[in-house]
CSV table of C-alpha atoms in Angstrom, one decimal:
chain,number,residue,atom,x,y,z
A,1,UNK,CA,12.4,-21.1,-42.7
A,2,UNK,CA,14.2,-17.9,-42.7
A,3,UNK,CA,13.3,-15.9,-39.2
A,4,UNK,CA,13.2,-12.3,-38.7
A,5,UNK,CA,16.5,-9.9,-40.1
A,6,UNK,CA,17.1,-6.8,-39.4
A,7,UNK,CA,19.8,-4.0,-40.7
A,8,UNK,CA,22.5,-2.8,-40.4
A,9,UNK,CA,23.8,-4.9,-37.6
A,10,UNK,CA,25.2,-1.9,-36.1
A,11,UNK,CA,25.0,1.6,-37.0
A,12,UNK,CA,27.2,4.4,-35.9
A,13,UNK,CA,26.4,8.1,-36.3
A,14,UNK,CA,26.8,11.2,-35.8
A,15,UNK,CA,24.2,13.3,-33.3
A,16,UNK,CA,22.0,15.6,-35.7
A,17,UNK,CA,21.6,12.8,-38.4
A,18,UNK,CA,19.1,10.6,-39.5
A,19,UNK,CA,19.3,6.8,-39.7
A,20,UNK,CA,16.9,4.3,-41.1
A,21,UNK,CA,17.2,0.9,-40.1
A,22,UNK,CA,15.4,-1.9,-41.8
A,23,UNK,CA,13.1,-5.1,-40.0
A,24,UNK,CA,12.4,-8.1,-43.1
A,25,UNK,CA,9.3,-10.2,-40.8
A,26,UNK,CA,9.3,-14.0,-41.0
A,27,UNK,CA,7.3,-14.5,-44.5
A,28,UNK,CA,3.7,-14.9,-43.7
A,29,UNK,CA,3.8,-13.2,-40.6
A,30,UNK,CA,1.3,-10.5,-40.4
A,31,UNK,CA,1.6,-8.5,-37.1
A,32,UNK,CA,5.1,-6.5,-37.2
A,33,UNK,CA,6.3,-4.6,-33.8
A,34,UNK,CA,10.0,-2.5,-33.1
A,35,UNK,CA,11.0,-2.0,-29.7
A,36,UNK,CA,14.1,-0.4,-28.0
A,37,UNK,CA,16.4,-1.9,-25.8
A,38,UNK,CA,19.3,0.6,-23.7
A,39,UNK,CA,22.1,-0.7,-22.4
A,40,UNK,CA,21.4,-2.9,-19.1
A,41,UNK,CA,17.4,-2.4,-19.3
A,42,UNK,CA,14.1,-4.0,-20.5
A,43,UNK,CA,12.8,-3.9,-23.8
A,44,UNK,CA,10.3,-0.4,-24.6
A,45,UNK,CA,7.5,-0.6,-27.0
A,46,UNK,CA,7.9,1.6,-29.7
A,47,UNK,CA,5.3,1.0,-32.6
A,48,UNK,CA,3.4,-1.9,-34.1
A,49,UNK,CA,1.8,-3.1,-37.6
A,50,UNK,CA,-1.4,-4.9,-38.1
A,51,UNK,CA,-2.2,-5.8,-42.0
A,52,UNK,CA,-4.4,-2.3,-42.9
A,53,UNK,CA,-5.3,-1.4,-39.5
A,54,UNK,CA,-4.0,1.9,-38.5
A,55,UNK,CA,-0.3,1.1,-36.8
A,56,UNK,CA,0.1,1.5,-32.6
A,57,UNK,CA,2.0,4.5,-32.5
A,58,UNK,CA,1.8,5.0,-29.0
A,59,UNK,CA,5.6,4.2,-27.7
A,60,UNK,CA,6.9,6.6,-30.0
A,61,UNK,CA,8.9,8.4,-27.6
A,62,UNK,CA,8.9,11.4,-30.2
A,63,UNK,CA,8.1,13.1,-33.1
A,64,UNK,CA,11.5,11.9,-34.5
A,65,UNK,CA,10.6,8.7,-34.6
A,66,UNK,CA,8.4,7.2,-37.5
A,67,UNK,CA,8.4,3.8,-39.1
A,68,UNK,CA,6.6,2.3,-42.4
A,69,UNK,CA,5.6,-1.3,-43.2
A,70,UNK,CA,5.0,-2.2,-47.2
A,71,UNK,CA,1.9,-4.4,-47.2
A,72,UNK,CA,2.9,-7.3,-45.3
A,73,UNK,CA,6.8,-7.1,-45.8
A,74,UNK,CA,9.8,-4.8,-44.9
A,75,UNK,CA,9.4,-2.2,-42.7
A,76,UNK,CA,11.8,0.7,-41.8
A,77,UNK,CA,12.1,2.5,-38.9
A,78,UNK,CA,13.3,6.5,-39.0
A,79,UNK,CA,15.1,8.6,-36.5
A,80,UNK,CA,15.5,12.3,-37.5
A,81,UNK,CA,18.0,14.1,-35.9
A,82,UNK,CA,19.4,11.7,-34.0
A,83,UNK,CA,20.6,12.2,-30.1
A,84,UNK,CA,22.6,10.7,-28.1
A,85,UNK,CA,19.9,9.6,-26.0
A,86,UNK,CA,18.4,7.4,-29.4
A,87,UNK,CA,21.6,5.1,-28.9
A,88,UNK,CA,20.5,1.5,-28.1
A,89,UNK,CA,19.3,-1.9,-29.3
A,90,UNK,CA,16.5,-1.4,-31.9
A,91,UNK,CA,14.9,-5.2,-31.9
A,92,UNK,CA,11.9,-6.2,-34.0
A,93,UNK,CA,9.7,-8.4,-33.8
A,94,UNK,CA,6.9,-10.3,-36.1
A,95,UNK,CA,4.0,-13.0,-35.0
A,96,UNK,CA,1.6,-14.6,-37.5
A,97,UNK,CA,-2.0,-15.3,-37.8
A,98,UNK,CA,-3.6,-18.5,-36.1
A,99,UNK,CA,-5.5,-20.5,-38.4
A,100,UNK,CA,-8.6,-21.9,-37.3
A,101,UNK,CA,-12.2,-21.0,-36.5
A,102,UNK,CA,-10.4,-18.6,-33.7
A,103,UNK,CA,-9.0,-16.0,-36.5
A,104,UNK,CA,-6.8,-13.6,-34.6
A,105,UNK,CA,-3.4,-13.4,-34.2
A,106,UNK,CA,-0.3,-15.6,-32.5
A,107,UNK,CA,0.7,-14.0,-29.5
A,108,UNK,CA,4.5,-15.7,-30.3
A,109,UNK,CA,6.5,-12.5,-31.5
A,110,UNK,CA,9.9,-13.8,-32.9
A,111,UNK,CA,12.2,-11.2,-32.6
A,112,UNK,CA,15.0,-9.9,-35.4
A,113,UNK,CA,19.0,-9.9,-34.2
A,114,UNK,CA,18.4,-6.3,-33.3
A,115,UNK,CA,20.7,-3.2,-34.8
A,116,UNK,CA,22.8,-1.5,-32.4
A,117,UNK,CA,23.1,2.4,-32.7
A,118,UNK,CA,25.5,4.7,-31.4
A,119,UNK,CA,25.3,8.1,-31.9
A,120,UNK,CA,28.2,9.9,-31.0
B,1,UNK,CA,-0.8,2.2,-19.6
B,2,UNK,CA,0.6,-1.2,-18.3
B,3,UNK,CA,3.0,-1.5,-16.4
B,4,UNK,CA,5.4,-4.3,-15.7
B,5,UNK,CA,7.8,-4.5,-12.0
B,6,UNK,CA,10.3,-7.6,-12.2
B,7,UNK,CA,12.2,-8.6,-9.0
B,8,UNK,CA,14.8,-9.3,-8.2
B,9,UNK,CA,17.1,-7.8,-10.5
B,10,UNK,CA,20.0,-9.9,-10.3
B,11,UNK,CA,19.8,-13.7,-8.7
B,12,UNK,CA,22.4,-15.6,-8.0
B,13,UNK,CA,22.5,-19.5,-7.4
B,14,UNK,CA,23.8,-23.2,-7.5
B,15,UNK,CA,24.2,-25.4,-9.8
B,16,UNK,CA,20.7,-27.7,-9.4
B,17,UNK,CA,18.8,-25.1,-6.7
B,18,UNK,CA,15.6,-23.4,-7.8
B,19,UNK,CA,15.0,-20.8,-9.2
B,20,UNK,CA,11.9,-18.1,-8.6
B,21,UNK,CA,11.7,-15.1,-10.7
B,22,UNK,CA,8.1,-12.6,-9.7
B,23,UNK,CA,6.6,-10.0,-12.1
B,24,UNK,CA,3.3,-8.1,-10.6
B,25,UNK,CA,1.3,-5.9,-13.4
B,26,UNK,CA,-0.7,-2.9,-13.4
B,27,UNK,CA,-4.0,-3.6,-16.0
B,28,UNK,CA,-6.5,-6.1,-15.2
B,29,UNK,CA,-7.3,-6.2,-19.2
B,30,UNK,CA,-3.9,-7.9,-19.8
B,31,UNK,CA,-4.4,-11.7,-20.5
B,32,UNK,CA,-1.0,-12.8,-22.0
B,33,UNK,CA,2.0,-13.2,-20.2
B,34,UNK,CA,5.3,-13.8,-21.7
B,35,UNK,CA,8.9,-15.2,-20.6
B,36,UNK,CA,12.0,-14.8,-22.5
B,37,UNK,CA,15.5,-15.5,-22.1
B,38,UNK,CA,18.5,-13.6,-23.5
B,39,UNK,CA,21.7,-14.8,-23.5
B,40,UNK,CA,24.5,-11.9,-24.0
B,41,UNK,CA,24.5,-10.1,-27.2
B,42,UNK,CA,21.8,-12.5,-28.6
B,43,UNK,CA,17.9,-11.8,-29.3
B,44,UNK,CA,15.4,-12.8,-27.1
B,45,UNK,CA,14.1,-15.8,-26.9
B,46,UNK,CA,10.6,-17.1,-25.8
B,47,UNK,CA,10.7,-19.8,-23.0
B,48,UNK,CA,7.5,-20.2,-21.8
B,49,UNK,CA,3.8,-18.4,-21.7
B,50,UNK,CA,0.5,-18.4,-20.1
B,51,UNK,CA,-2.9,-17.2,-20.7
B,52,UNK,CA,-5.1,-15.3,-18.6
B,53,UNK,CA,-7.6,-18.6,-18.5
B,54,UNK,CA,-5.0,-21.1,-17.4
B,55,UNK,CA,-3.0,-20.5,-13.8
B,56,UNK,CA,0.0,-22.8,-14.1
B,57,UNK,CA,1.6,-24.0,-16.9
B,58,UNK,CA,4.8,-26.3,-17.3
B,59,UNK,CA,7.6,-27.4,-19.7
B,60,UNK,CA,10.1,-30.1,-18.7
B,61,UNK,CA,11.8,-27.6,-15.8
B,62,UNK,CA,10.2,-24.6,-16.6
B,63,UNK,CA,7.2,-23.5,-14.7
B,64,UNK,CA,4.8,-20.1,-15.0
B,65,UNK,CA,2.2,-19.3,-12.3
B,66,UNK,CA,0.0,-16.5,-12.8
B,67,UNK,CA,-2.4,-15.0,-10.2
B,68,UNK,CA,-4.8,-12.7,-12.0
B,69,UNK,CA,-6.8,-11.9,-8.3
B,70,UNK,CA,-3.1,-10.5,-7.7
B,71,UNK,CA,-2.5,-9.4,-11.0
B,72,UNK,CA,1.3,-11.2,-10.3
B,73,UNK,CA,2.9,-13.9,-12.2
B,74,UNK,CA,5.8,-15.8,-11.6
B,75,UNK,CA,8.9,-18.1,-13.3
B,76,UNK,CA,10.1,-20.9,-11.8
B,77,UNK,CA,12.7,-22.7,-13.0
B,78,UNK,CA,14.1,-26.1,-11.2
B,79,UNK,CA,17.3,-28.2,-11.3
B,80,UNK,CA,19.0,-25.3,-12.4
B,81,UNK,CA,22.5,-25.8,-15.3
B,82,UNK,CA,25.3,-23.3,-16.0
B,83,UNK,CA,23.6,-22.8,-19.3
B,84,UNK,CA,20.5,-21.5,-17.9
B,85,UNK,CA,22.6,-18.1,-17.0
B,86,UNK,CA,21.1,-15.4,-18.6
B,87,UNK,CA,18.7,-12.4,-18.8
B,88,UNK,CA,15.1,-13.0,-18.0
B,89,UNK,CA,12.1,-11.0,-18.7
B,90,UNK,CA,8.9,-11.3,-18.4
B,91,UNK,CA,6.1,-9.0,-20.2
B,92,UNK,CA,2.1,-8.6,-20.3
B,93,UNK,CA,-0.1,-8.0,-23.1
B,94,UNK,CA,-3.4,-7.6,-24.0
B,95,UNK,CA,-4.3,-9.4,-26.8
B,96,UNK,CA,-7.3,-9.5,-29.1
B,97,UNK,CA,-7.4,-9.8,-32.9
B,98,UNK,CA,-5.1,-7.5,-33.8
B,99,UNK,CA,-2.2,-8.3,-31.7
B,100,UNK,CA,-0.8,-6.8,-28.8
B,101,UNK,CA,2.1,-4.9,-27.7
B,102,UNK,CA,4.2,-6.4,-24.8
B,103,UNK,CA,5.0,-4.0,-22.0
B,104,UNK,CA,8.0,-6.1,-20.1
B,105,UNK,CA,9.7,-5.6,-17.0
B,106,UNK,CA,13.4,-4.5,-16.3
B,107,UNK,CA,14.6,-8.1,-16.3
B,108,UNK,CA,16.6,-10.7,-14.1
B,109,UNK,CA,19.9,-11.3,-14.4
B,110,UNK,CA,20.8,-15.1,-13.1
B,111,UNK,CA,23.6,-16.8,-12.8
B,112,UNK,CA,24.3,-20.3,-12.0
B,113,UNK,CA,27.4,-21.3,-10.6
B,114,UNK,CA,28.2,-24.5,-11.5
């Protein structure tokens, strides 16, 4: 099937804006995450989704920052006021739920193509 | 938090040598242990992985050790091809019914020169 998509593929803006780019999981999966990747470094944490449980906020690197999930589906990721410090890779990722008499969930995360943003 | 130290960052070697890649981490709690590779421009891509119960695991010339006494884990990858050039990293999580976050190191940049 259809893995994880992201968009835009790149975003360019201008420093003060705000951008919203978009993470569509694999279909079924229910554990959705959205990390950052700078130029020439490792991959940083930013926020995760877990069916109703309250999100992981706790990479946010600031108030700016804020994402949403619908149910199980789609979830957008917000940066207000955008600096130039906010441009890099913006990857997400999704993992499903094991089946079985162990519940819980995949630790696989399949990651999306990433967006690129550069904030001028 | 976790925390995640890589080495080295950049390896360089022959076509069909070895390759060893080391990650140490910082919380006891973390039982899962990721590897992926990405090639330029491209997502990253999950290799290989290990649980906290297991401490070697192995797939065709892939191998992942992990030392949880040490709290260190390490990639070994043999016979090594042109197209295994890329960026490695490695991450830990702690994982329980709800997920987990992966905290990953800086990565390893390795080329093989054919």
């Amino acid at each position: 099937g259809a893995g994880v998509s992201q968009s835009p593929s790149n975003k360019v803006t201008e420093k003060g804006k705000d951008v919203e780019l978009r993470c569509d999981p694999i279909s079924g999966h229910t554990a959705l995450y959205w990390y950052r990747q700078r130029l020439g470094q490792g991959l940083e944490f930013l926020i995760y989704f877990q069916g109703n449980s309250a999100p992981d906020k706790s990479g946010l690197p600031s108030d700016r920052f804020s994402a949403e999930r619908t149910g199980e589906s789609v979830s957008t990721l917000t940066i207000q006021r955008t600096q130039q410090e906010d441009s890099a890779v913006y990857l997400c990722a999704s993992s499903s739920k094991m089946m079985g008499l162990a519940g819980g969930l995949s630790r696989t995360q399949y990651f999306g193509p990433g967006t690129r943003l550069t904030v001028l | 938090g976790e925390n995640v130290e890589q080495h080295p960052s950049t390896l360089s070697v022959q076509e069909g040598d070895s390759a060893v890649i080391k990650c140490t981490y910082s919380d006891s709690a973390s039982n899962y242990f990721p590897w992926y590779k990405q090639e330029l421009g491209k997502r990253p891509q999950l290799i290989i992985d290990i649980r906290s119960n297991v401490g070697e695991k192995k797939d065709q010339r892939i191998a992942v050790t992990l030392n949880k006494t040490a709290k260190h884990f390490s990639l070994h990858i043999t016979e090594t091809q042109p197209e295994d050039s890329a960026v490695y990293f490695c991450a830990a999580s702690i994982v329980g019914n709800q997920g987990g976050k992966l905290i990953f190191g800086q990565g390893t940049e390795l080329s093989v020169k054919p």
